[in-house]
XYZ file of C-alpha atoms in Angstrom:
350
model
C -10.651 5.582 7.539
C -10.967 4.035 4.048
C -14.763 4.228 4.344
C -14.542 7.924 5.225
C -12.191 8.656 2.361
C -14.397 6.732 -0.075
C -17.416 8.732 1.102
C -15.567 12.033 0.685
C -14.399 10.991 -2.768
C -17.983 10.199 -3.722
C -19.134 13.465 -2.198
C -16.959 15.400 -4.617
C -17.705 13.257 -7.679
C -20.294 14.427 -10.222
C -21.497 10.980 -11.287
C -24.244 8.735 -9.857
C -26.552 11.723 -9.435
C -29.705 9.612 -9.356
C -28.605 7.390 -6.489
C -26.271 9.747 -4.633
C -27.745 13.164 -5.488
C -29.917 13.625 -2.388
C -27.210 12.166 -0.129
C -24.627 14.489 -1.661
C -26.878 17.534 -1.391
C -27.726 16.876 2.265
C -24.095 16.447 3.273
C -22.849 19.445 1.329
C -25.407 21.557 3.190
C -24.383 20.241 6.599
C -20.627 19.655 6.263
C -18.962 22.125 8.666
C -16.288 24.563 7.610
C -13.747 22.709 9.741
C -13.813 19.893 7.148
C -12.988 22.129 4.192
C -9.184 21.659 4.376
C -9.668 18.034 3.282
C -10.598 19.237 -0.212
C -7.201 20.932 -0.448
C -5.504 17.573 0.082
C -6.892 16.293 -3.241
C -6.133 19.110 -5.711
C -6.052 16.789 -8.708
C -8.557 14.202 -7.529
C -6.004 11.898 -5.859
C -5.242 12.044 -2.140
C -1.802 11.510 -0.568
C -1.190 7.895 0.361
C -0.284 8.643 3.970
C -4.048 8.965 4.534
C -4.532 5.304 3.572
C -4.503 3.432 6.882
C -6.414 0.442 8.217
C -7.012 1.368 11.831
C -9.603 -0.687 13.658
C -11.200 2.403 15.188
C -11.547 6.034 14.200
C -8.991 7.238 16.748
C -6.567 4.475 15.807
C -6.853 5.544 12.183
C -6.123 9.177 13.056
C -3.121 8.083 15.124
C -1.741 5.965 12.276
C -2.004 8.899 9.879
C -0.215 11.155 12.342
C 2.581 8.602 12.777
C 3.459 8.536 9.065
C 7.154 9.040 8.345
C 7.921 12.723 7.662
C 9.696 11.918 4.397
C 6.669 9.927 3.246
C 4.322 12.809 4.057
C 6.550 15.249 2.172
C 6.887 13.056 -0.902
C 3.136 12.421 -1.089
C 2.235 16.092 -0.750
C 4.737 16.887 -3.480
C 3.216 14.186 -5.674
C -0.395 15.351 -5.405
C 0.523 19.023 -5.847
C 2.851 18.513 -8.808
C 1.595 20.853 -11.534
C -1.442 21.909 -9.493
C -0.653 25.560 -8.943
C -0.359 27.463 -5.630
C -0.086 25.403 -2.454
C -2.253 26.541 0.490
C -0.252 27.806 3.488
C -1.440 25.046 5.801
C -0.364 22.391 3.285
C 3.082 23.993 3.163
C 3.159 23.879 6.946
C 2.128 20.211 6.903
C 4.952 19.564 4.451
C 7.341 20.987 7.067
C 5.821 18.873 9.838
C 4.167 21.764 11.655
C 2.125 20.603 14.641
C -0.580 23.206 14.030
C -1.043 21.929 10.469
C -1.455 18.396 11.770
C -4.057 19.778 14.141
C -5.901 21.332 11.202
C -5.933 17.962 9.425
C -7.106 16.131 12.537
C -9.966 18.561 13.141
C -11.004 18.353 9.484
C -11.121 14.548 9.548
C -13.078 14.475 12.806
C -15.555 17.039 11.517
C -16.039 15.054 8.315
C -16.460 11.801 10.232
C -19.070 13.265 12.598
C -21.129 14.579 9.675
C -20.676 11.882 7.036
C -20.124 8.587 8.851
C -21.097 8.854 12.518
C -24.878 8.933 11.850
C -24.670 5.710 9.819
C -21.678 3.969 11.383
C -23.710 1.232 13.147
C -25.330 0.423 9.800
C -21.952 0.426 8.029
C -20.701 -2.028 10.657
C -23.663 -4.308 9.919
C -22.965 -4.082 6.192
C -19.291 -4.889 6.633
C -20.173 -7.814 8.884
C -22.581 -9.172 6.282
C -20.062 -8.785 3.458
C -17.381 -10.493 5.523
C -19.749 -13.370 6.264
C -20.753 -13.794 2.628
C -17.116 -14.013 1.633
C -16.291 -16.538 4.363
C -19.277 -18.735 3.519
C -18.593 -18.674 -0.210
C -14.911 -19.454 0.308
C -15.747 -22.353 2.649
C -18.507 -23.858 0.516
C -17.297 -23.140 -3.032
C -13.605 -22.292 -2.763
C -11.428 -19.214 -3.069
C -11.995 -18.721 -6.795
C -15.762 -18.505 -6.311
C -15.354 -16.110 -3.372
C -13.165 -13.754 -5.402
C -15.549 -13.933 -8.353
C -18.392 -12.966 -6.014
C -16.415 -9.911 -4.908
C -15.856 -8.826 -8.513
C -18.354 -10.329 -10.975
C -16.581 -11.165 -14.193
C -13.227 -11.718 -12.526
C -11.505 -15.091 -12.277
C -8.625 -16.741 -10.435
C -6.313 -18.570 -12.829
C -2.883 -20.004 -12.014
C -2.348 -17.672 -9.080
C -3.522 -14.599 -11.016
C -6.748 -12.825 -10.113
C -7.927 -11.308 -13.380
C -10.421 -8.452 -13.331
C -12.713 -7.454 -16.194
C -11.298 -4.583 -18.214
C -14.121 -2.105 -17.692
C -13.276 1.613 -17.448
C -13.193 3.047 -13.958
C -15.747 5.521 -12.669
C -13.049 8.164 -12.381
C -12.320 7.851 -16.090
C -16.007 8.039 -16.876
C -16.505 11.194 -14.853
C -13.406 12.813 -16.402
C -14.825 12.607 -19.907
C -16.517 15.717 -21.216
C -20.312 15.708 -20.805
C -20.691 16.390 -24.522
C -18.610 13.351 -25.337
C -20.753 11.185 -23.077
C -23.907 12.489 -24.775
C -22.409 11.785 -28.195
C -21.573 8.225 -27.146
C -25.116 7.708 -25.908
C -26.428 8.754 -29.324
C -23.832 6.894 -31.366
C -21.714 4.307 -29.531
C -19.737 3.528 -32.693
C -18.366 7.079 -32.672
C -16.092 6.292 -29.742
C -12.376 6.321 -30.359
C -10.887 2.804 -30.546
C -8.545 3.607 -27.676
C -11.514 4.472 -25.503
C -13.044 1.046 -26.099
C -9.988 -0.912 -25.060
C -9.037 -0.578 -21.408
C -5.384 -1.062 -20.632
C -4.662 -3.858 -18.202
C -2.664 -3.177 -15.067
C -0.819 -5.862 -13.153
C -0.118 -5.665 -9.442
C 2.357 -8.265 -8.202
C 1.977 -9.190 -4.554
C 5.357 -10.937 -4.118
C 4.295 -12.441 -0.806
C 2.983 -9.181 0.672
C -0.597 -10.401 0.827
C -3.828 -8.836 -0.333
C -6.490 -7.145 1.808
C -10.011 -6.893 0.396
C -11.874 -3.929 1.803
C -15.534 -3.375 0.903
C -16.890 0.149 0.881
C -20.520 1.172 0.855
C -19.980 4.772 -0.258
C -17.986 4.338 -3.457
C -19.622 3.316 -6.727
C -16.666 3.488 -9.087
C -14.260 0.743 -10.025
C -11.915 -0.998 -7.578
C -9.292 1.201 -5.945
C -5.838 -0.238 -5.347
C -3.300 0.893 -2.776
C 0.072 -0.573 -3.758
C 2.810 0.735 -1.487
C 6.264 -0.792 -0.922
C 6.584 -3.302 1.911
C 2.861 -3.237 2.684
C 0.030 -5.602 1.821
C -1.806 -4.509 -1.310
C -5.224 -3.114 -0.345
C -8.055 -3.434 -2.845
C -11.138 -1.380 -1.987
C -14.195 -2.459 -3.914
C -17.784 -1.197 -4.057
C -20.218 -3.384 -2.149
C -23.828 -3.229 -1.039
C -26.989 -2.342 -2.865
C -25.723 0.662 -4.789
C -27.205 3.413 -2.627
C -25.460 5.244 0.220
C -26.323 4.223 3.784
C -28.632 6.674 5.541
C -29.788 6.913 9.164
C -33.306 6.061 7.988
C -32.027 2.692 6.694
C -31.564 1.446 10.218
C -34.738 -0.099 11.603
C -35.535 -1.326 15.113
C -34.067 -4.777 14.402
C -31.053 -3.525 12.488
C -28.518 -4.661 15.084
C -28.917 -8.153 13.687
C -29.904 -7.070 10.196
C -26.538 -7.337 8.492
C -25.821 -10.811 9.815
C -29.370 -12.015 9.173
C -29.190 -10.777 5.589
C -26.078 -12.840 5.039
C -26.939 -16.046 6.913
C -30.691 -16.003 7.212
C -32.517 -15.199 10.433
C -32.523 -18.679 11.983
C -28.921 -19.484 11.134
C -27.743 -16.133 12.473
C -29.624 -16.817 15.732
C -27.935 -20.218 15.967
C -24.519 -18.611 15.542
C -25.279 -15.917 18.107
C -26.433 -18.564 20.599
C -23.037 -20.265 20.479
C -21.093 -17.672 22.440
C -20.820 -20.552 24.923
C -20.651 -24.310 24.210
C -24.052 -25.902 23.692
C -25.211 -29.375 22.827
C -27.475 -29.808 19.842
C -30.463 -30.290 22.139
C -29.624 -27.194 24.162
C -29.078 -25.197 20.975
C -32.445 -26.298 19.591
C -34.211 -25.413 22.838
C -32.480 -22.015 23.048
C -33.411 -20.997 19.500
C -36.846 -22.620 19.378
C -36.146 -25.047 16.531
C -36.031 -28.835 16.213
C -32.946 -30.888 16.932
C -32.668 -31.861 13.271
C -32.838 -28.227 12.152
C -30.276 -27.174 14.766
C -27.949 -29.963 13.621
C -28.292 -28.897 9.969
C -27.552 -25.252 10.731
C -24.588 -26.237 12.895
C -23.192 -28.315 10.039
C -23.426 -25.364 7.638
C -21.797 -22.987 10.113
C -19.057 -25.528 10.820
C -18.329 -25.912 7.091
C -17.944 -22.118 6.874
C -15.458 -22.123 9.749
C -17.759 -20.154 12.050
C -18.187 -22.827 14.747
C -16.423 -25.942 15.963
C -18.038 -29.175 17.124
C -16.399 -31.462 19.670
C -17.626 -34.806 20.920
C -17.539 -35.722 24.607
C -18.804 -39.225 25.182
C -22.254 -39.442 23.590
C -22.716 -35.655 23.432
C -21.487 -33.088 20.942
C -20.857 -29.463 21.837
C -20.891 -26.553 19.392
C -19.085 -23.254 19.955
C -18.094 -20.184 17.942
C -14.645 -20.104 16.402
C -12.628 -16.857 16.531
C -13.949 -16.145 13.030
C -17.512 -16.719 14.210
C -16.986 -14.379 17.142
C -15.579 -11.750 14.785
C -18.541 -12.015 12.441
C -21.090 -11.772 15.263
C -19.529 -8.987 17.267
C -17.025 -7.204 15.059
C -16.492 -3.765 16.650
C -15.479 -2.059 13.417
C -15.427 -2.559 9.682
C -13.442 -5.635 8.761
C -11.051 -6.567 5.996
C -10.534 -9.939 4.389
C -7.146 -11.285 3.386
C -6.797 -13.514 0.314
C -3.743 -15.205 -1.153
C -3.478 -14.891 -4.962
C -0.047 -13.939 -6.319
C -1.093 -11.284 -8.819
C -4.047 -8.948 -9.331
C -4.477 -8.077 -12.983
C -7.091 -5.924 -14.642
C -8.532 -2.462 -14.912
C -8.179 -0.916 -11.474
C -7.927 2.574 -10.051
C -5.441 4.015 -7.599
C -6.744 4.381 -4.077
C -7.235 8.114 -3.543
């Protein structure tokens, strides 16, 4: 669901025309009318938080949204419509818990998913798997601080505080008048001092935990969901900077995401270890030498993706639960990390 909402947010944003223009134009031409009610849920550019769920599958995500507490749904609809003018009748009905209004929302989300995400979902899964693997490898080989810095270049972990660079968010950039942006391009010194200095925001976790969620459809700054009694969810832009398209998925793309993260041979070694294998058996199965198989196994073991046990004179390698998740993750994954505070220039998850 977060990937869908990020894609819809990007669909309605005017920025990144060079990279997202053709993608945006194609989807706007093909998005069915049944999806139109979703636009009425974001009258001021921010969506109600009851849409922010982390279901493992599409249907699970829809079910979690539908199970939101009625008082939470009402308060969020009131928040996003405060000062926004007339409220559409179906939104009023949703505010009252009307079953038909929930049906309208469900049909809109399914229609949007089928048009925006379904054609590229296998590729998005590969991309999530690769991002998850990169994080796990970096954390295992270089430590948590390096892994977090890789997620957000310019950030740093210091004394339990994850500090982000104070760059303006994409939402702020798109909200500025076009004329003002043109004036800044001609004369950067003409900017107001307040516009140069981003205000820092601090999010205290207080033991709730932090979930890192990459998205491949959002190119703005990090989006933070900070709700009481829930883990803080930080959605950050990942990938190569262009939206996934069906054409991006080649004949060998099933392994593409993992191979991009680990390298082709190492990913084949990991995939071969769905059952215990000795080093000799692993080398024979993947067509490499014993020494090369041993070296790859050592790297995968250091990353926590396999275990190695010795029985007599033989050693057996096998995937860990994390390794199994990375190889065969059925849906986009999230990564938990344990700093105490996130501090920096962040947006609010729409």
